[in-house]
Amino acid sequence: MFVTGLRCFRCGAKYEMDPKAYTCPACSGNRGDEGILDVQYDYSAAKAMIHSTLHKNGRHDVFRFLPLLPTSKTIGVLPAGGTPLIPVSGLAARLGLQSLFLKDETRNPTRCLKDRATAVAVTMARAHGYRDLYCASAGNAAISLAGFCAHQGIGCHVFVPREISQTRLNWLRRYGADVHISTGNYDQAYDEAEQAGAENGWYSRNCAFNPFLVEGKKTVALEISEQLGWQVRDLIVAPVGDGCTLGAIGKGSRELNLVRLTDRIPRLIGVQSEAVQPLVKRYHGEAVREDGGTTQAESIAVRRPRNALRLLYEMRASHGHMLAVSDEQISAAQRLLAQEAGVVSEFTSAATLAGLFQLAESESLANQSAVLVITGGRLDCDF
Ligand SMILES: *Cc1c(COP(=O)(O)O)cnc(C)c1O
Ligand SMILES: [Zn+2]
């Protein structure tokens, strides 16, 4: 393992590697941003290993990138990652782009990018003797955890918002999860989960609490680069809720540059819904009001984002851009993805294409190339 320690995004405090570490103790009790820890590596030592591993390694799941992960063992969890990167020339032409690719995360075991983080969480939990995991979720993280725990035969406790759809509940019950439906929204379910997790000594699969989960999510960026022959494209677009996913993509992209597999980093484009866009506002230095708007983009309807500092750091490092789109724009994009790319995405994930159309109105995308991360593919309704 090449992990050298953990560093707090909020106060900068450094800690030794501890597989049971969650958020920064020095920052606990603070209002506002939590002290999310970041896993640090010795990149000069990892460099030789990552190059040789990629040559002789037959794995195609997230553990293909073991030298850049916080575990040295694998235990045979459901295979997450290894998803296709699909060139879509018709959509590229419509946007005036030189090329466009979809990273099809709908092909993961539970149809969502969340499986990458779950694979690492379940591996670490089992390696350290836990028999139960928990998470708070608008649906996808919970379903992901439920699937992976079912496969391992271990306990799964999920905390979901009141407004969760029947389809998502059915998935959870099929997998046999212990489901707690909150009387409130995702943010309330999150607080309930943390309390129950601490009381019962379960292992956390909350991505903005357990620092090791972002490491699983970042493998999507590592894969994209490898699939493109280490030729970095200009833009990577992803939907933003808590900020873990796009923050992880930023981290993974910087790491490939640090180990000299790539010669630059892509610009990150983060997309939120108009109704719930706290991170767009914050990135642009505007006041964030807690407004009561609703959106069908449930997987990113996060009013109190928990990994804001990480996301903002990566956005600045990549000279990225954040924007918000309406549900009408997302709906049109979801239809286009099916009709012109043959990919059925969940509503939230189509925000990427809607965001790129909006970006094309404010700046020229000529001679640029982009990757959309199609984060999930489970539909909650007819579309
Ligand atoms: C969780 C999720 C996101 C956003 O990820 P964050 O880490 O919360 O920013 C985007 N799309 C889908 C489908 C998701 O489930
Ligand atoms: Zn701290």
GROMACS .gro file of N, CA, C and O and ligand atoms in nm, residues 8-13 15 24-28 35-37, ligand 2:
model
   61
    8CYS      N    1  -0.694   1.659   0.655
    8CYS     CA    2  -0.825   1.724   0.662
    8CYS      C    3  -0.836   1.836   0.559
    8CYS      O    4  -0.750   1.923   0.551
    9PHE      N    5  -0.946   1.833   0.483
    9PHE     CA    6  -0.971   1.937   0.382
    9PHE      C    7  -1.002   2.072   0.446
    9PHE      O    8  -0.989   2.175   0.384
   10ARG      N    9  -1.046   2.068   0.571
   10ARG     CA   10  -1.092   2.192   0.634
   10ARG      C   11  -0.978   2.263   0.709
   10ARG      O   12  -0.954   2.381   0.689
   11CYS      N   13  -0.908   2.187   0.797
   11CYS     CA   14  -0.807   2.253   0.882
   11CYS      C   15  -0.665   2.213   0.844
   11CYS      O   16  -0.570   2.269   0.898
   12GLY      N   17  -0.649   2.115   0.756
   12GLY     CA   18  -0.514   2.076   0.713
   12GLY      C   19  -0.444   1.979   0.807
   12GLY      O   20  -0.332   1.937   0.779
   13ALA      N   21  -0.509   1.941   0.918
   13ALA     CA   22  -0.445   1.847   1.012
   13ALA      C   23  -0.414   1.715   0.942
   13ALA      O   24  -0.489   1.671   0.855
   15TYR      N   25  -0.316   1.299   0.975
   15TYR     CA   26  -0.333   1.181   1.061
   15TYR      C   27  -0.267   1.061   0.996
   15TYR      O   28  -0.253   1.056   0.874
   24CYS      N   29  -1.247   1.448   1.043
   24CYS     CA   30  -1.141   1.503   1.126
   24CYS      C   31  -1.190   1.531   1.269
   24CYS      O   32  -1.282   1.610   1.287
   25PRO      N   33  -1.128   1.469   1.369
   25PRO     CA   34  -1.169   1.494   1.507
   25PRO      C   35  -1.152   1.642   1.546
   25PRO      O   36  -1.236   1.697   1.618
   26ALA      N   37  -1.047   1.705   1.496
   26ALA     CA   38  -1.021   1.846   1.533
   26ALA      C   39  -1.131   1.939   1.482
   26ALA      O   40  -1.152   2.046   1.538
   27CYS      N   41  -1.200   1.901   1.377
   27CYS     CA   42  -1.305   1.986   1.319
   27CYS      C   43  -1.445   1.947   1.365
   27CYS      O   44  -1.543   2.008   1.323
   28SER      N   45  -1.455   1.845   1.451
   28SER     CA   46  -1.590   1.801   1.488
   28SER      C   47  -1.658   1.908   1.571
   28SER      O   48  -1.594   1.981   1.646
   35GLY      N   49  -1.505   1.833   0.847
   35GLY     CA   50  -1.363   1.809   0.821
   35GLY      C   51  -1.346   1.677   0.750
   35GLY      O   52  -1.311   1.576   0.809
   36ILE      N   53  -1.369   1.680   0.619
   36ILE     CA   54  -1.356   1.557   0.540
   36ILE      C   55  -1.207   1.527   0.522
   36ILE      O   56  -1.128   1.615   0.489
   37LEU      N   57  -1.169   1.401   0.542
   37LEU     CA   58  -1.029   1.364   0.527
   37LEU      C   59  -1.000   1.318   0.384
   37LEU      O   60  -1.086   1.262   0.317
  385ZN      ZN   61  -0.989   1.929   1.042
   0.00000   0.00000   0.00000
